[in-house]
CSV table of C-alpha atoms and ligand atoms in Angstrom, one decimal:
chain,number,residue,atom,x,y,z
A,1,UNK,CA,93.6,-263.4,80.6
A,2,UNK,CA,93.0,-259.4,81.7
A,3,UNK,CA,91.6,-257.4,78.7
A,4,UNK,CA,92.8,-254.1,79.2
A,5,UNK,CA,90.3,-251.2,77.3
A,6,UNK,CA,92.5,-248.1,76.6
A,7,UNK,CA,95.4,-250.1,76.9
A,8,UNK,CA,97.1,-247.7,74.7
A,9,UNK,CA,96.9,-244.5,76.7
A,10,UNK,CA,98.5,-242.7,79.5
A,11,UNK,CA,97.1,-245.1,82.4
A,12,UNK,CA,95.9,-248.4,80.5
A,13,UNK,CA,99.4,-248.7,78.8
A,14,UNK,CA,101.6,-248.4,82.9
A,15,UNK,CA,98.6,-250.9,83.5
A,16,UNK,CA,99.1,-253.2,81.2
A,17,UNK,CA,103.0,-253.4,81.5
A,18,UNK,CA,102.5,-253.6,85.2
A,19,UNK,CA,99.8,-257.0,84.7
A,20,UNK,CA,102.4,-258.7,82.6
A,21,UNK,CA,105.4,-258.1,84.7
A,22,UNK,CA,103.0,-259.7,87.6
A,23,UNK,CA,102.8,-262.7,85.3
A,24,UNK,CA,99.0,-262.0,84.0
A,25,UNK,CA,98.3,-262.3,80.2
A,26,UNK,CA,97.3,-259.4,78.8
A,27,UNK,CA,95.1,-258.4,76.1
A,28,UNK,CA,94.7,-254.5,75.3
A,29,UNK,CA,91.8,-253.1,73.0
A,30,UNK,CA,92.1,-249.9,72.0
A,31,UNK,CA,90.7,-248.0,68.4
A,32,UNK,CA,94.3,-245.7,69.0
A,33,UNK,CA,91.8,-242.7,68.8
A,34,UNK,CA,93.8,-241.1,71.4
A,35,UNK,CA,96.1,-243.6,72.4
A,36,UNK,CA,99.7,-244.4,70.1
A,37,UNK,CA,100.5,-247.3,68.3
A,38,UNK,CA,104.2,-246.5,69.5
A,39,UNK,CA,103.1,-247.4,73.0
A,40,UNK,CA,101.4,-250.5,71.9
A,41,UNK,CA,104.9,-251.6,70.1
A,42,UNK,CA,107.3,-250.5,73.6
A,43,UNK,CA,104.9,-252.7,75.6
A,44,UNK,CA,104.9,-255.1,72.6
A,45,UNK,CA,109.1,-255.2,72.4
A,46,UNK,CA,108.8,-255.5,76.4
A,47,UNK,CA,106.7,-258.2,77.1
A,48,UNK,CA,106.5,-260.3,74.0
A,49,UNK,CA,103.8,-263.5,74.5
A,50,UNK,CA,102.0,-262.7,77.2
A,51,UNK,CA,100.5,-259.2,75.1
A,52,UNK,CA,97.9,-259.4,72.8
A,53,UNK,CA,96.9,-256.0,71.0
A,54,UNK,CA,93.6,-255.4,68.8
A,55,UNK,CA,92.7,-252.6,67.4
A,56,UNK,CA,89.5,-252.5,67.9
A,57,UNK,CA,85.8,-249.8,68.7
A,58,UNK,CA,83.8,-250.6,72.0
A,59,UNK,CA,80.9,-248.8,69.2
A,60,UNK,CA,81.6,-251.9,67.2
A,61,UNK,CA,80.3,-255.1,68.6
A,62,UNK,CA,81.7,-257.4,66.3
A,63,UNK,CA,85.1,-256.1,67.1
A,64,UNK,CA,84.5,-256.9,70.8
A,65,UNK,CA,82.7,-260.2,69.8
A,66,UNK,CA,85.9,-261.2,67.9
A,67,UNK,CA,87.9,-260.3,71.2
A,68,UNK,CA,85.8,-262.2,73.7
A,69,UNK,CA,85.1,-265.2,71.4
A,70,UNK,CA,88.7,-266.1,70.6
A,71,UNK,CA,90.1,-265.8,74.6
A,72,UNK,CA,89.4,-267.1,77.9
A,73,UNK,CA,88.8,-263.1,79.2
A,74,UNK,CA,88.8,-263.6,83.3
A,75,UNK,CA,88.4,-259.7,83.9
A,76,UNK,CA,88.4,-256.5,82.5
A,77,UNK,CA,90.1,-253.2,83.5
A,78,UNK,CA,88.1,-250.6,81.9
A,79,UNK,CA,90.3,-247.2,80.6
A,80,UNK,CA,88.9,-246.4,77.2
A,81,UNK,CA,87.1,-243.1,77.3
A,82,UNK,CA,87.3,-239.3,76.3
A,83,UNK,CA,88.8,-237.3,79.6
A,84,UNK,CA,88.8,-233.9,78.6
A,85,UNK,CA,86.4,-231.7,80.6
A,86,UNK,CA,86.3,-228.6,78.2
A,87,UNK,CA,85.8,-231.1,74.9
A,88,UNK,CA,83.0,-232.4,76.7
A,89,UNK,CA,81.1,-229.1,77.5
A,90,UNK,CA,81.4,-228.6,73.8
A,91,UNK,CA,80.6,-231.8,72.6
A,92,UNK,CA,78.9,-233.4,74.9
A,93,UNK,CA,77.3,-236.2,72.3
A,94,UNK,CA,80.7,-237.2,71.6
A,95,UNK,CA,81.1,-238.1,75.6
A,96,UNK,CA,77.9,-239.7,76.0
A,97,UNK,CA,78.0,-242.2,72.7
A,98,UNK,CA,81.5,-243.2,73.1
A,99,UNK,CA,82.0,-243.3,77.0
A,100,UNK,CA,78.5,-244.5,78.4
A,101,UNK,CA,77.6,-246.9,74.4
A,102,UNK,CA,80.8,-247.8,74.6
A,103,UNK,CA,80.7,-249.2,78.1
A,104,UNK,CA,77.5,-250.7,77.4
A,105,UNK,CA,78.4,-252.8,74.9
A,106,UNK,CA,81.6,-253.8,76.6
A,107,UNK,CA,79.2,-254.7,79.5
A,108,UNK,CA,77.1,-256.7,77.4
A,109,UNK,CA,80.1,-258.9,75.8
A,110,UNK,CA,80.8,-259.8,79.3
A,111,UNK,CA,77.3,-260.8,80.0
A,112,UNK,CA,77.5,-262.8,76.7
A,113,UNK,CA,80.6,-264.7,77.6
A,114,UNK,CA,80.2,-265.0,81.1
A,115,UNK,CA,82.7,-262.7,82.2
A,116,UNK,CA,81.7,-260.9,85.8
A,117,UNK,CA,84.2,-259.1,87.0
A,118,UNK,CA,85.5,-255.5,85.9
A,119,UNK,CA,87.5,-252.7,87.1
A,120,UNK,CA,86.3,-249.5,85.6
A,121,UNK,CA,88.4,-246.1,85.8
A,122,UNK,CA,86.0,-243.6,87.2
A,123,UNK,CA,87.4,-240.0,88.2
A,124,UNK,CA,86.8,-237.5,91.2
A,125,UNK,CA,84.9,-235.4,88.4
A,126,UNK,CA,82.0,-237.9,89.5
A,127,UNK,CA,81.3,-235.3,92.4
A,128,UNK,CA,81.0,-232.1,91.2
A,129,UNK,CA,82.0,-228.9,93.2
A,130,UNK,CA,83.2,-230.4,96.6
A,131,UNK,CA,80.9,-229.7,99.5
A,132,UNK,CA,83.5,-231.3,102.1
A,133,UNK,CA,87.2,-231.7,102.3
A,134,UNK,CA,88.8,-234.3,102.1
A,135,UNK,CA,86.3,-235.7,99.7
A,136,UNK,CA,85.2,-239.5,100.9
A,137,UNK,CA,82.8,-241.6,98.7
A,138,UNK,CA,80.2,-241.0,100.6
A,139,UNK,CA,80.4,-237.5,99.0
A,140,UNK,CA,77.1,-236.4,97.3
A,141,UNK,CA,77.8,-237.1,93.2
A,142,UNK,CA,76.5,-234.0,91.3
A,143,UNK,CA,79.1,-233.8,88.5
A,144,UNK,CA,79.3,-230.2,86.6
A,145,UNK,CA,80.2,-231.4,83.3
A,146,UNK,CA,79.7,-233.6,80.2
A,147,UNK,CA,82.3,-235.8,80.9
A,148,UNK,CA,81.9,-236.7,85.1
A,149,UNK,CA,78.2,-237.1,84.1
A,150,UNK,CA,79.5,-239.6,81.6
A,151,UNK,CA,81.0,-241.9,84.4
A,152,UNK,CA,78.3,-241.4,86.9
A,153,UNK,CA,76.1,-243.0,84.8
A,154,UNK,CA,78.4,-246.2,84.1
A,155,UNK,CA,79.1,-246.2,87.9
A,156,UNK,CA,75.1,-246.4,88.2
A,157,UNK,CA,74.9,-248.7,84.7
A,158,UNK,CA,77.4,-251.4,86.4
A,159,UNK,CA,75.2,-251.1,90.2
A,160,UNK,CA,71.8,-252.3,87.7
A,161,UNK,CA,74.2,-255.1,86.0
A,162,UNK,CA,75.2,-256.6,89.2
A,163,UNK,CA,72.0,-256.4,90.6
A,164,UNK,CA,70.6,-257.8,87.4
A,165,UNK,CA,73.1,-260.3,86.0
A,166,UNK,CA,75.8,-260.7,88.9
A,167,UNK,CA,78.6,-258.6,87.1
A,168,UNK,CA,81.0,-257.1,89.8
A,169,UNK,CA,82.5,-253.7,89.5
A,170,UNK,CA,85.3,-251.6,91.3
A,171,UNK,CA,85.3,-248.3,90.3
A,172,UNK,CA,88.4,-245.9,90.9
A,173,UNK,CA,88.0,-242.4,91.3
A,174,UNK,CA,90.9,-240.9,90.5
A,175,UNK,CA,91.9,-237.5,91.8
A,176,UNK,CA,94.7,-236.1,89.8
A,177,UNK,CA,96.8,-238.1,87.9
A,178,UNK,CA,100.7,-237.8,87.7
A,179,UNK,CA,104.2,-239.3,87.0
A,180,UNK,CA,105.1,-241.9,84.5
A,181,UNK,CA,107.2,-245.1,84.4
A,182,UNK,CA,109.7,-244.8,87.0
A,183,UNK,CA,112.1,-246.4,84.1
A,184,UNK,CA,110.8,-244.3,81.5
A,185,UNK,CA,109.1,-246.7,79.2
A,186,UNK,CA,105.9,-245.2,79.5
A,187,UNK,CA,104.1,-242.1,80.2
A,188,UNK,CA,101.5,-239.0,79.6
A,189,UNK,CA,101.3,-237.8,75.7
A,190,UNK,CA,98.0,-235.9,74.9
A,191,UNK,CA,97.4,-234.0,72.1
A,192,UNK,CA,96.6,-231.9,72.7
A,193,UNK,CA,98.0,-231.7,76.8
A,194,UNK,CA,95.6,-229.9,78.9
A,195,UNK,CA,97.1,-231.3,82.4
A,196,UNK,CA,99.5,-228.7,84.5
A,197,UNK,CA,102.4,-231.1,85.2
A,198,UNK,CA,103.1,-231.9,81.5
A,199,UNK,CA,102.5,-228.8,80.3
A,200,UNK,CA,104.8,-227.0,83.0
A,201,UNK,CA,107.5,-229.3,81.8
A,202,UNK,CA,106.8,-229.2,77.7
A,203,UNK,CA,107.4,-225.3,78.3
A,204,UNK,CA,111.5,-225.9,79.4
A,205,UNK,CA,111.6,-227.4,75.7
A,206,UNK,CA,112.7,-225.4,72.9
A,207,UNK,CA,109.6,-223.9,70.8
A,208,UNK,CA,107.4,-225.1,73.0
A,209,UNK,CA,104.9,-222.2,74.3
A,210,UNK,CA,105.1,-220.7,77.7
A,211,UNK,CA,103.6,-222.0,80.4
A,212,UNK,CA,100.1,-220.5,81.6
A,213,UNK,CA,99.1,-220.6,85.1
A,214,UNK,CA,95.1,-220.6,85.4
A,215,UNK,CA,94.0,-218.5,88.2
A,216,UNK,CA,95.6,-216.6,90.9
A,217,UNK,CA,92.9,-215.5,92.9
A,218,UNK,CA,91.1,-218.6,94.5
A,219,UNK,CA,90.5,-218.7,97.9
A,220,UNK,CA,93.6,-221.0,98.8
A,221,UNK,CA,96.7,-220.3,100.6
A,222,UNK,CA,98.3,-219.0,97.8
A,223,UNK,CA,95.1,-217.8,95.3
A,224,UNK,CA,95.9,-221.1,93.3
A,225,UNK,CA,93.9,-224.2,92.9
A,226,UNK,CA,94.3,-227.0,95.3
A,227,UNK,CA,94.5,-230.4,93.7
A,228,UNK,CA,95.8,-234.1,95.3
A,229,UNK,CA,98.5,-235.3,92.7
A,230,UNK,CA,98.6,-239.5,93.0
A,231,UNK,CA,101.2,-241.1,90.9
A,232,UNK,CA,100.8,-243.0,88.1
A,233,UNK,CA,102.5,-246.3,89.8
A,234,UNK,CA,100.4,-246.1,92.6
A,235,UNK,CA,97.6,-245.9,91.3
A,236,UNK,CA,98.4,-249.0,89.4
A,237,UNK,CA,99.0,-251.0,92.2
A,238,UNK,CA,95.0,-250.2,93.2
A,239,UNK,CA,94.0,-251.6,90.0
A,240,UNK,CA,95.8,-254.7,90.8
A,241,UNK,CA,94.7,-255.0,94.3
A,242,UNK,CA,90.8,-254.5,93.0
A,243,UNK,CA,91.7,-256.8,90.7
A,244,UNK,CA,93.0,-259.4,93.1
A,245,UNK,CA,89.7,-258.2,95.7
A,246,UNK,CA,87.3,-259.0,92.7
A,247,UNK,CA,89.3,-262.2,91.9
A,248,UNK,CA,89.1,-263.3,95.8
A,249,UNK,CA,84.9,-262.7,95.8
A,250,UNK,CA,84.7,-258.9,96.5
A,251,UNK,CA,81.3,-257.3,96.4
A,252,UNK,CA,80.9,-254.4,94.0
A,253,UNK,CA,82.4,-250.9,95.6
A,254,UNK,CA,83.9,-247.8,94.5
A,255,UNK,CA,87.4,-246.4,96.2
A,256,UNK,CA,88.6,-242.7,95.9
A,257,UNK,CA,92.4,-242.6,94.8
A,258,UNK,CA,94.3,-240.1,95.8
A,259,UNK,CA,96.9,-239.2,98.8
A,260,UNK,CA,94.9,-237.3,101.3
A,261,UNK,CA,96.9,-234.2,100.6
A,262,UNK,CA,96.9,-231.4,98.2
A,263,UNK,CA,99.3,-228.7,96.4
A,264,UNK,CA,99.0,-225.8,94.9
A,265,UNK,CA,99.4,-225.2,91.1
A,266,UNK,CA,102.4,-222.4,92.4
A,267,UNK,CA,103.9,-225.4,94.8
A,268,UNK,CA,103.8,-228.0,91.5
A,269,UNK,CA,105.4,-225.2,89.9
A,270,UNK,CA,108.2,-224.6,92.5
A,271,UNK,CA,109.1,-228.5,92.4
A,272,UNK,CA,109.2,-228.5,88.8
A,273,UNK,CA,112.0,-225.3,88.6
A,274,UNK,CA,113.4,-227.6,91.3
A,275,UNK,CA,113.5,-230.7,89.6
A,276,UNK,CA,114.1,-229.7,86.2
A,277,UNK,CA,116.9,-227.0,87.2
A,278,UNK,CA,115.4,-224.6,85.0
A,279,UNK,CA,113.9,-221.0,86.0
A,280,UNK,CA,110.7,-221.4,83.9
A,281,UNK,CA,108.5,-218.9,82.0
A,282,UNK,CA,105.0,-218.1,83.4
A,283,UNK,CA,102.1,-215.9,82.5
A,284,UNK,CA,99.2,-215.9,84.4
A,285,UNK,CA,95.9,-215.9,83.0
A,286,UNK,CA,92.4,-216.1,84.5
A,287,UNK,CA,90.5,-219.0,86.4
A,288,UNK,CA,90.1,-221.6,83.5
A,289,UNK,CA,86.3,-222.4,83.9
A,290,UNK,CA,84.4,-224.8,85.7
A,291,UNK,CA,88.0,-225.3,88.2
A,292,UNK,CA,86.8,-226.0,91.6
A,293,UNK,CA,89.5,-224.3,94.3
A,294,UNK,CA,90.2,-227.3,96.1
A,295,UNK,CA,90.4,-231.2,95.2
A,296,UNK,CA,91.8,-233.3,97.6
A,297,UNK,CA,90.5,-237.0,98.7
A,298,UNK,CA,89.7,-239.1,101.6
A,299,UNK,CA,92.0,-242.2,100.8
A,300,UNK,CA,90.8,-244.1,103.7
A,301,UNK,CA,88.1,-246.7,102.6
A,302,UNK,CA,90.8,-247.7,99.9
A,303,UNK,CA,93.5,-248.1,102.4
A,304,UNK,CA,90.8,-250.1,104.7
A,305,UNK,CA,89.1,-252.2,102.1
A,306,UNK,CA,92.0,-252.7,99.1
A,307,UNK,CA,94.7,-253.0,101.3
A,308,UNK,CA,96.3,-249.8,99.0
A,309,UNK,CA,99.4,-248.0,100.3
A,310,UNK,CA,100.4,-245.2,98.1
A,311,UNK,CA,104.0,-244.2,98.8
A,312,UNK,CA,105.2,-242.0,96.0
A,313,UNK,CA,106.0,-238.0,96.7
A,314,UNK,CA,104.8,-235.5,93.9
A,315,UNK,CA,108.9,-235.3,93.6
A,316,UNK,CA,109.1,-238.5,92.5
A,317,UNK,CA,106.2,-237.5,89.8
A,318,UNK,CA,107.8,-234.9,88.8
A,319,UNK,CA,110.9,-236.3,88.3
A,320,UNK,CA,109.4,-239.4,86.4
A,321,UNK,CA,107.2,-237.4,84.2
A,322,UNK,CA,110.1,-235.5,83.6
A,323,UNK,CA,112.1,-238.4,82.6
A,324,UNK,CA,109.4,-239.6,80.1
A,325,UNK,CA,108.8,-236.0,79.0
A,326,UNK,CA,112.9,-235.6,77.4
A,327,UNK,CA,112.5,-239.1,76.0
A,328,UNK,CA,109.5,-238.2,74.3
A,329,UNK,CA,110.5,-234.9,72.6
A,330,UNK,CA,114.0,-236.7,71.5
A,331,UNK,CA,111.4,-239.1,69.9
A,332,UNK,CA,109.1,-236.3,68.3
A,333,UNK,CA,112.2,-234.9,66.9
A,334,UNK,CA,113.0,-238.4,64.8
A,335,UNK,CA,109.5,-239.0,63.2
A,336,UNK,CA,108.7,-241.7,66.3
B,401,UDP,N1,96.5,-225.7,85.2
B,401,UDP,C1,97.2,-224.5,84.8
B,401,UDP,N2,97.8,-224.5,83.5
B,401,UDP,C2,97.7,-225.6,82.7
B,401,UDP,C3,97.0,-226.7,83.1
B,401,UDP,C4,96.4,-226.7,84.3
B,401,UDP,O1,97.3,-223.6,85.5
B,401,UDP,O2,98.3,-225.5,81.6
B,401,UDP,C5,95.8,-225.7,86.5
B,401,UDP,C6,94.3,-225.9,86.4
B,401,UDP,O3,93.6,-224.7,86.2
B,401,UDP,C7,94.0,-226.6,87.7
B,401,UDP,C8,95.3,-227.4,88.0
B,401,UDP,O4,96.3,-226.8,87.2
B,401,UDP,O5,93.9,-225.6,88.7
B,401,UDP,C9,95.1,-228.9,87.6
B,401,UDP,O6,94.6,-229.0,86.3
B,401,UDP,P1,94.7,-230.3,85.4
B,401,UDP,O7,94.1,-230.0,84.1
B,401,UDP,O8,96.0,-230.9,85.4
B,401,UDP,O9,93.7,-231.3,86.2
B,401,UDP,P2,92.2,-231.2,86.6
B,401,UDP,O10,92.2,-230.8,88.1
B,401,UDP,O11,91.5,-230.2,85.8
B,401,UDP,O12,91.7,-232.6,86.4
C-alpha cells in the first residue's frame, strides 16, 4: 500500500487516482487544510476499495501512528505542505513548523515501521535566482524565500536519514505546474489562486475579477517572465517511475521536472484567448516581487535515470485546466 500525504490537493489527488488506476492501493492523509473533502469523495466514487482516506496532521503523531500501525505502508509519496511563496515571506513560522515538523515526523513513522522508501515533492524554488539556463541539479541551491528554504532543508533532512537509517528519497523539483485531469475529474482549486494559468482562465467567468499580468519589463523576449509549464499528467508519470526506481533498489537522487522549454506569461496568455475563444481582459501591473525573469529546466538526468518522457503541449494544459476550470465554477454555483 502507497500512502499518499496531500492526497487531497491539486497534485496528491491526479496522483493518487493515477496509483489506483495502476492497480496500487492507496491510502491518502491529508488534515483538508488546503485540500477539499469534495476531491477526496470523486476519487472515493472513482476507485472504491482500493482508497483509503484519513483525515489526519503530520504535527500530530498519533494520527500518523494510527495510519502506519493499522497498514502494511510500502512507500510514501510526500505532497502535504504550504506552496505559496508570498504567505511564506510573511509567515515564515507557519512554513517551517508545518513543512520541515511535519516531514519529520512523517520521516520518523517510517523509521518506526520500517518503511524506507519515499518520494517527496520538492520544487525548482529550491534554487533561488537562477545562475544558468536551463537549470540542471547540479545548480547551486540558494533559495530566496521562506517556503524553498523549507524544502531544501527536507531535501538535506532525507540525505542524513539515509545515511543514518537507510531511508531512500526521490525528490522532484518541480518547475511550473499546469493542466488537470485530461477527463476532468480532477484539477487546480486554491483559495485563494495565486498561479497565472488558473487565474487567466477564472477571469472569462462572470464576476470573476480581471486578469492581472505581473510585469512587463523583464529582460525577456517580450518584457514577461519566462517560466517551463510541465503538465499535471506528466509529472505524474515521474512520480510513478521514482516510485517504481525506488521499488527496483534505486539510490537516493533528486530529478528536475520540467520540459526543457519556457513561455512567456504574454505567450500563456495568447493560448489561453486561443483555447478558450474568448478576447480576455488584462491590466498590467508591476513585477510581483521576488519573480525571477526566467525559469526553465534541464530535464535530462530525469529522462536518463527515470526513464521519464513528458509529452504533453502547454495546449493540452490549457485546454485541460480549462476543462476542470468550467466544471468547477458549475459546482461553486450549486453549494459543491
Ligand atoms: N503571474 C501573473 N498574474 C497572475 C499570476 C501569475 O502575471 O495572476 C505571473 C507571475 O508573475 C510569473 C508567472 O505568471 O511571472 C508564473 O507565476 P505562477 O504564480 O503561476 O508560478 P511561479 O513561477 O511563481 O511558481
Amino acid at each position: 500500500m502507497i500512502l499518499v500525504t496531500g492526497g487531497a490537493g491539486y497534485i496528491g489527488s491526479h496522483c493518487a487516482l493515477s496509483l489506483i488506476e495502476q492497480g496500487y492501493e492507496v491510502v491518502v492523509f491529508d488534515n483538508l487544510s488546503t485540500g477539499h473533502k469534495q476531491t477526496v469523495e470523486t476519487i472515493k466514487n472513482i476507485t472504491g476499495s482500493n482508497f483509503n482516506f484519513i483525515n489526519g496532521n503530520l504535527l500530530n503523531p498519533e494520527d500518523l501512528d494510527e495510519t502506519f500501525s493499522s497498514r502494511n505502508i510500502d512507500a510514501v509519496i510526500h505532497f502535504a505542505a504550504f506552496s505559496q511563496v508570498a504567505e511564506s515571506v510573511k509567515d515564515p513560522a507557519k512554513y517551517y513548523r508545518n513543512n520541515i515538523c511535519g516531514t519529520l515526523n512523517l520521516l520518523e513513522s517510517m523509521r518506526k515501521y520500517n518503511v524506507n522508501k519515499i518520494v517527496f515533492s520538492s520544487t525548482a524554488a529550491t534554487y533561488g535566482e537562477p545562475v544558468r539556463i536551463p537549470i540542471d541539479e547540479t545548480h547551486p541551491q540558494n533559495p530566496i524565500n521562506p517556503y524553498g528554504f523549507s524544502k531544501l532543508v527536507i531535501e538535506k533532512i532525507m540525505d542524513d536519514y539515509d545515511r543514518a537509517y537507510g531511508i531512500k528519497s526521490v525528490r522532484l523539483r518541480y518547475f511550473n505546474v499546469a493542466g488537470a485531469d485530461a477527463k476532468g475529474r480532477v484539477g487546480e482549486w486554491h483559495d485563494p489562486e495565486t498561479h497565472l494559468i488558473p487565474n487567466i482562465l477564472k477571469s472569462t467567468f462572470a464576476n470573476s475579477k480581471t486578469f492581472q499580468m505581473f510585469g512587463t519589463d523583464y529582460d525577456t523576449k517580450d518584457g514577461t517572465c519566462v517560466r517551463d509549464y510541465i503538465n499535471i499528467e506528466d509529472l505524474i508519470s515521474a512520480h510513478i517511475l521514482a516510485l517504481k526506481y525506488l521499488e527496483a533498489g534505486g539510490k537516493t537522487d533528486f530529478f528536475n521536472l520540467g520540459t526543457k522549454s519556457g513561455n512567456t506569461v504574454k505567450e500563456v496568455f495568447a493560448l489561453c484567448e486561443k483555447v478558450t475563444g474568448k478576447q480576455i481582459q488584462v491590466e498590467t501591473k508591476p513585477r510581483r516581487e521576488g519573480d525571477p525573469a526566467q525559469l526553465v529546466a534541464d530535464n535530462t538526468k530525469a529522462r536518463q535515470i527515470l526513464n521519464w518522457k513528458p509529452d504533453k503541449t502547454l495546449e493540452d494544459s490549457i485546454k485541460s485546466a480549462y476543462l476542470w476550470e468550467k466544471k468547477l465554477q458549475e459546482n461553486l454555483k450549486s453549494n459543491y
